[in-house]
Short mmCIF file of C-alpha atoms and ligand atoms in Angstrom, two decimals:
data_model
loop_
_atom_site.label_atom_id
_atom_site.label_comp_id
_atom_site.label_asym_id
_atom_site.label_seq_id
_atom_site.Cartn_x
_atom_site.Cartn_y
_atom_site.Cartn_z
CA MET A 21 -9.70 -2.41 18.66
CA ASN A 22 -7.17 -0.02 17.17
CA ASP A 23 -4.58 -0.61 19.87
CA GLN A 24 -4.08 -4.16 18.59
CA PRO A 25 -1.07 -4.59 16.31
CA CYS A 26 -1.60 -5.02 12.58
CA ASP A 27 -0.07 -8.01 10.81
CA VAL A 28 0.31 -6.13 7.56
CA VAL A 29 0.29 -2.41 6.76
CA ALA A 30 0.07 -1.10 3.19
CA VAL A 31 1.18 2.46 2.52
CA GLY A 32 -0.04 4.64 -0.35
CA ALA A 33 0.44 8.26 -1.28
CA HIS A 34 -3.26 8.75 -1.99
CA PRO A 35 -6.46 6.94 -1.08
CA ASP A 36 -6.97 4.44 -3.97
CA ASP A 37 -3.24 3.63 -4.46
CA VAL A 38 -3.18 0.52 -2.30
CA GLU A 39 -6.51 -0.72 -3.67
CA ILE A 40 -5.14 -0.52 -7.22
CA ALA A 41 -1.77 -1.98 -6.26
CA CYS A 42 -2.64 -4.74 -3.82
CA GLY A 43 -6.34 -4.63 -2.92
CA GLY A 44 -6.83 -8.29 -3.81
CA THR A 45 -4.02 -9.38 -1.51
CA LEU A 46 -5.24 -7.18 1.36
CA ALA A 47 -8.75 -8.65 1.00
CA LEU A 48 -7.31 -12.16 0.94
CA LEU A 49 -5.22 -11.54 4.06
CA ALA A 50 -8.27 -10.14 5.86
CA GLU A 51 -10.28 -13.22 4.86
CA GLN A 52 -7.46 -15.38 6.24
CA GLY A 53 -7.85 -13.66 9.60
CA TYR A 54 -4.90 -11.27 9.52
CA ARG A 55 -5.26 -7.71 10.79
CA VAL A 56 -4.65 -5.46 7.83
CA GLY A 57 -3.95 -1.73 8.08
CA ILE A 58 -3.65 1.01 5.47
CA VAL A 59 -1.82 4.32 5.78
CA ASP A 60 -2.56 6.96 3.18
CA LEU A 61 0.13 9.63 3.40
CA THR A 62 -2.20 12.33 2.04
CA ASP A 63 -5.95 12.71 1.62
CA GLY A 64 -5.38 12.80 -2.12
CA GLU A 65 -7.13 16.15 -2.57
CA PRO A 66 -7.56 18.30 -4.54
CA THR A 67 -8.41 16.27 -7.64
CA PRO A 68 -10.38 17.44 -10.68
CA LYS A 69 -13.72 15.71 -10.04
CA SER A 70 -13.91 15.59 -6.27
CA PRO A 71 -15.83 18.23 -4.30
CA GLY A 72 -13.36 17.92 -1.41
CA PRO A 73 -11.50 15.77 1.09
CA GLU A 74 -14.62 14.73 3.02
CA VAL A 75 -15.96 12.92 -0.04
CA ARG A 76 -12.59 11.30 -0.78
CA LEU A 77 -12.28 10.14 2.83
CA ALA A 78 -15.77 8.66 2.69
CA GLU A 79 -14.75 6.81 -0.49
CA ALA A 80 -11.65 5.51 1.31
CA ARG A 81 -13.78 4.29 4.22
CA CYS A 82 -16.08 2.48 1.79
CA ALA A 83 -13.09 0.82 0.08
CA GLY A 84 -11.51 -0.20 3.37
CA GLU A 85 -14.73 -1.83 4.52
CA ILE A 86 -15.00 -3.85 1.33
CA LEU A 87 -11.41 -5.08 1.71
CA GLY A 88 -11.99 -5.88 5.39
CA VAL A 89 -9.15 -3.75 6.71
CA ALA A 90 -9.03 -3.34 10.48
CA GLN A 91 -7.53 0.15 10.51
CA ARG A 92 -7.08 2.95 8.00
CA VAL A 93 -5.12 6.10 8.83
CA THR A 94 -4.92 9.22 6.67
CA LEU A 95 -1.95 11.45 7.41
CA ASP A 96 -2.17 15.19 6.74
CA LEU A 97 0.86 15.41 4.45
CA PRO A 98 0.17 17.51 1.33
CA ASN A 99 -1.09 15.94 -1.88
CA ARG A 100 0.76 16.93 -5.08
CA ARG A 101 3.68 18.29 -3.05
CA LEU A 102 4.53 15.26 -1.00
CA PHE A 103 8.27 15.17 -0.36
CA ASP A 104 10.58 12.86 1.45
CA SER A 105 11.49 14.95 4.49
CA PHE A 106 12.39 14.34 8.10
CA GLU A 107 8.88 15.36 9.16
CA SER A 108 7.12 13.02 6.72
CA ARG A 109 9.39 10.11 7.68
CA VAL A 110 8.65 10.66 11.36
CA ALA A 111 4.91 11.02 10.72
CA LEU A 112 4.82 7.58 9.07
CA ALA A 113 7.21 5.97 11.56
CA ILE A 114 4.91 7.09 14.37
CA GLU A 115 2.09 5.15 12.71
CA PHE A 116 4.35 2.10 12.34
CA ARG A 117 5.20 2.30 16.04
CA LYS A 118 1.49 2.41 16.83
CA MET A 119 0.36 -0.26 14.35
CA ARG A 120 3.40 -2.53 14.91
CA PRO A 121 3.19 -4.49 11.62
CA LYS A 122 5.13 -7.62 10.72
CA VAL A 123 4.98 -6.67 7.04
CA VAL A 124 4.96 -3.26 5.38
CA ILE A 125 3.95 -3.03 1.71
CA GLY A 126 4.50 0.12 -0.34
CA PHE A 127 5.61 1.65 -3.61
CA GLY A 128 8.66 0.10 -5.22
CA ALA A 129 9.29 2.36 -8.19
CA LYS A 130 8.64 5.64 -9.89
CA THR A 131 5.38 5.95 -11.78
CA PRO A 132 6.27 8.04 -14.84
CA MET A 133 3.37 10.12 -16.23
CA ALA A 134 1.49 9.64 -12.96
CA SER A 135 1.85 11.45 -9.64
CA PRO A 136 5.42 12.09 -8.48
CA ASP A 137 4.04 11.66 -4.95
CA HIS A 138 4.35 7.90 -5.48
CA TRP A 139 8.14 7.98 -5.73
CA GLN A 140 8.32 10.22 -2.69
CA ALA A 141 6.05 7.78 -0.86
CA MET A 142 8.53 4.98 -1.58
CA GLN A 143 11.39 6.94 -0.06
CA ILE A 144 9.31 8.02 2.93
CA THR A 145 8.23 4.41 3.52
CA ASP A 146 11.78 3.05 3.26
CA ALA A 147 12.98 5.61 5.79
CA ALA A 148 10.03 5.14 8.15
CA VAL A 149 10.59 1.37 8.26
CA PHE A 150 14.10 2.19 9.51
CA TYR A 151 13.07 5.03 11.85
CA ALA A 152 10.47 2.82 13.52
CA ARG A 153 13.17 0.75 15.19
CA LEU A 154 15.63 3.46 16.24
CA THR A 155 16.32 3.80 19.94
CA LYS A 156 17.42 6.96 21.79
CA TRP A 157 15.15 9.15 19.67
CA ASP A 158 11.98 9.08 21.77
CA GLU A 159 11.48 12.84 21.60
CA HIS A 160 10.47 12.54 17.94
CA PHE A 161 8.06 9.66 18.45
CA GLN A 162 5.74 10.75 21.23
CA GLY A 163 7.53 8.32 23.55
CA LEU A 164 6.13 5.37 21.58
CA PRO A 165 8.14 2.16 21.95
CA VAL A 166 10.43 1.21 19.08
CA HIS A 167 9.19 -1.42 16.64
CA THR A 168 11.27 -3.54 14.29
CA ILE A 169 9.48 -4.40 11.05
CA PRO A 170 10.86 -7.76 9.90
CA THR A 171 9.66 -7.68 6.29
CA GLN A 172 9.18 -4.97 3.69
CA LEU A 173 7.60 -5.61 0.30
CA TYR A 174 7.20 -3.41 -2.75
CA PHE A 175 4.10 -3.26 -4.90
CA ARG A 176 3.51 -1.93 -8.37
CA LEU A 177 0.40 -0.16 -9.57
CA ALA A 178 -1.77 -2.50 -11.61
CA PHE A 179 -1.12 -0.58 -14.82
CA GLU A 180 2.65 -0.95 -14.67
CA PRO A 181 4.89 -3.72 -16.05
CA MET A 182 4.72 -6.95 -14.07
CA THR A 183 8.25 -6.75 -12.76
CA LEU A 184 10.14 -4.03 -10.95
CA GLU A 185 13.46 -3.32 -12.55
CA GLY A 186 16.53 -4.17 -10.51
CA PHE A 187 14.88 -6.59 -8.10
CA SER A 188 15.09 -10.37 -8.23
CA SER A 189 12.67 -11.56 -5.54
CA HIS A 190 9.33 -11.23 -7.31
CA PHE A 191 6.41 -13.36 -6.24
CA THR A 192 2.73 -13.50 -7.12
CA VAL A 193 -0.20 -13.75 -4.73
CA ASP A 194 -3.20 -15.68 -6.05
CA ILE A 195 -6.12 -13.23 -5.87
CA SER A 196 -8.53 -15.34 -7.94
CA GLY A 197 -10.99 -15.29 -5.04
CA THR A 198 -10.70 -11.59 -4.21
CA LEU A 199 -10.30 -9.88 -7.59
CA GLU A 200 -13.96 -8.82 -7.51
CA LYS A 201 -13.53 -7.33 -4.03
CA LYS A 202 -10.51 -5.41 -5.30
CA LEU A 203 -12.50 -3.98 -8.20
CA GLU A 204 -15.46 -3.22 -5.94
CA SER A 205 -13.19 -1.33 -3.54
CA ILE A 206 -11.82 0.77 -6.41
CA ARG A 207 -15.38 1.50 -7.55
CA CYS A 208 -15.90 3.27 -4.19
CA TYR A 209 -13.76 6.08 -5.61
CA GLU A 210 -16.50 7.52 -7.78
CA THR A 211 -14.76 10.92 -7.89
CA GLN A 212 -11.62 9.35 -9.35
CA PHE A 213 -13.25 6.85 -11.70
CA PRO A 214 -16.42 8.40 -13.15
CA PRO A 215 -18.24 6.60 -15.99
CA GLU A 216 -15.97 8.12 -18.66
CA LYS A 217 -13.02 6.36 -17.00
CA ALA A 218 -14.71 2.96 -16.78
CA TYR A 219 -11.95 1.57 -19.01
CA VAL A 220 -9.71 1.63 -15.92
CA PHE A 221 -11.54 -1.36 -14.48
CA ASP A 222 -10.88 -3.41 -17.62
CA ARG A 223 -7.22 -2.48 -17.40
CA ILE A 224 -6.97 -3.47 -13.74
CA ARG A 225 -8.81 -6.74 -14.35
CA GLY A 226 -6.68 -7.47 -17.40
CA ALA A 227 -3.44 -6.73 -15.57
CA ALA A 228 -4.46 -8.98 -12.65
CA MET A 229 -5.38 -11.82 -15.00
CA LEU A 230 -2.15 -11.48 -16.94
CA ALA A 231 -0.07 -11.38 -13.76
CA GLY A 232 -1.93 -14.33 -12.25
CA ASN A 233 -1.82 -16.41 -15.41
CA ALA A 234 1.96 -16.23 -15.52
CA SER A 235 1.97 -18.16 -12.22
CA GLY A 236 -0.92 -20.47 -13.02
CA TYR A 237 -3.67 -18.52 -11.25
CA ARG A 238 -6.79 -16.89 -12.64
CA ALA A 239 -5.68 -13.55 -11.19
CA GLY A 240 -2.70 -12.30 -9.25
CA GLU A 241 -0.82 -9.39 -7.77
CA VAL A 242 2.96 -9.21 -8.02
CA PHE A 243 5.23 -8.10 -5.19
CA VAL A 244 8.93 -7.75 -4.62
CA SER A 245 10.61 -8.77 -1.42
CA THR A 246 13.25 -6.19 -0.54
CA LYS A 247 15.45 -9.10 0.55
CA PRO A 248 15.95 -12.38 -1.33
CA LEU A 249 13.21 -14.81 -0.39
CA GLY A 250 14.22 -18.00 1.36
CA THR A 251 12.41 -21.14 2.42
CA ARG A 252 12.97 -24.21 4.59
CA ASP A 253 10.06 -25.89 2.84
CA MET A 254 10.86 -25.91 -0.83
CA MET A 255 7.98 -28.19 -1.86
CA GLY A 256 5.56 -26.15 0.22
CA MET A 257 6.76 -22.97 -1.44
CA LEU A 258 6.59 -24.46 -4.93
CA PHE A 259 3.31 -26.28 -4.61
CA GLY A 260 1.59 -24.92 -1.50
ZN1 ZN B 23 -1.71 7.85 -6.26
#
C-alpha cells in the first residue's frame, strides 16, 4: 500500500500540528478518495505530561486513523531543537520522493509564544519541496527518483489569525462535514490535551466556525497558496 503515491502530504513539526491546522481538510480529502499522507518531523517528545514517545506515537496513529490518512511517517529529527539544516531538508525531501505528492501543505508563519520548531519546519518544508526535484544529486537521496511537487500550500494553526501576513492567495476549505472528525483526532492526544486543557477544543471549534462563516460555511480551514491562484472556470470557483 505504502508504495502508492500520495495526492496530498501535510507536514508538521510535532504530532498534533497538522490535526490542529488542517485536520478537517485532510479528513475531507480522504473521504473524497484522495490518498493523504502526514509527515511529522519529530516525535514531539519530551512534553510535560507524556510518559514517552511510544505513547505519543500511539496517539498519532489513533489520530491518523480517525482522519483516514493512508500513510503517516515520523522522522527522527529532534523535538525542541529542530533546525533548518541540510540534513533535515534531505530527510524530508527523501519522504517527498517516496510519497510523490501533488500537494504539500505545511507551516506558513512563525508561531510566537509557541514552539519555535514550527518556523523551522516551514523553512525545512520549503527547502525539501525544492530538493525533491533536483537532479544530479542522487547520492543524498538513496537513489530515489526526483519528484516535482506542483503545488505548495501554507496552513496556520487554528489559534492564529485567519490570514497569513504578506500573502494574497488565501482560500477556505468547507469542513462543515468533518469538523467533528478533526476534533476527535485531536482528542487522541490525551497527553497534550488533558481535562484541564479542555478549553482548547472550544478554541479550535470557535476558530473553525469563525473562519468558515467568513466564507459562508458552518466551519472552515484557511490556507494560502504559495502562488497566486488561477482558474479557467470562474463560476465553478465562485459557486462550486
Ligand atoms: Zn507543534
